[in-house]
């Protein structure tokens, strides 16, 4: 008998939540500090049409499907308040680590990026400024452009590791044809530096060597540094 009563209560609850207006949607709130992005989300999801629907039938997957046209959007966090009838949406944008060279462009009008999770994302050119910049980058700096040799996971991971180590530097670009031949263009106090790292092993040591080389008077005009062997670095002013 107890099982029958429990099953009936469960069925009644499911019916009330999913098929009646007892717990209907009364309001939506989109949380986003970017007002333009917030308006686009509200229009894309047609939130006004959701008012009056049973709250339990508002499906995150359905809303995510409607966001597919927004190339900068990653996923939705959705919370329901059954007492107030309010649904709160937080749309999480893609987090970009770097911009890829144009050779990676899949569709005309889209810009390729390397996301912080190492996926390749393609964002409509007029929506690119909606992306979030990775906190691994120096605050206030622009996204570096990467000449990426392949979609190899280890290569992309090496790039992310290097960017993480260079968080105090403004990075203009990175060239990475393969894991053993990685170089970068850095800015230090308006001075452009070309740094060849080789691989990204011993990056902490290589950075220490670079800083010591920059402190030397004879390297004041040096423009490029080969740190592939940190025990025998090369500075060049040409």
Tab-separated table of N, CA and C in Angstrom, residues 143-146 170-174 184-187:
chain	number	residue	atom	x	y	z
A	143	UNK	N	44.392	39.339	-27.277
A	143	UNK	CA	44.637	37.931	-27.573
A	143	UNK	C	45.810	37.797	-28.536
A	144	UNK	N	46.765	36.920	-28.245
A	144	UNK	CA	47.852	36.699	-29.199
A	144	UNK	C	47.347	35.928	-30.409
A	145	UNK	N	48.041	36.077	-31.530
A	145	UNK	CA	47.698	35.290	-32.717
A	145	UNK	C	48.683	34.144	-32.841
A	146	UNK	N	48.157	32.963	-33.097
A	146	UNK	CA	48.987	31.763	-33.154
A	146	UNK	C	49.019	31.192	-34.560
A	170	UNK	N	53.042	40.750	-22.266
A	170	UNK	CA	52.075	40.915	-23.352
A	170	UNK	C	52.579	40.097	-24.536
A	171	UNK	N	51.760	39.180	-25.016
A	171	UNK	CA	52.155	38.286	-26.109
A	171	UNK	C	51.477	38.743	-27.392
A	172	UNK	N	52.279	39.104	-28.390
A	172	UNK	CA	51.709	39.493	-29.680
A	172	UNK	C	51.355	38.272	-30.516
A	173	UNK	N	52.244	37.303	-30.516
A	173	UNK	CA	52.007	36.133	-31.346
A	173	UNK	C	52.860	34.955	-30.931
A	174	UNK	N	52.441	33.778	-31.387
A	174	UNK	CA	53.179	32.543	-31.132
A	174	UNK	C	53.221	31.741	-32.424
A	184	UNK	N	57.879	32.966	-29.808
A	184	UNK	CA	56.846	33.956	-29.492
A	184	UNK	C	57.382	35.365	-29.687
A	185	UNK	N	56.457	36.280	-29.933
A	185	UNK	CA	56.769	37.704	-30.003
A	185	UNK	C	56.182	38.354	-28.758
A	186	UNK	N	57.050	38.936	-27.948
A	186	UNK	CA	56.643	39.518	-26.672
A	186	UNK	C	56.869	41.023	-26.679
A	187	UNK	N	56.157	41.698	-25.797
A	187	UNK	CA	56.346	43.133	-25.613
A	187	UNK	C	56.754	43.385	-24.168
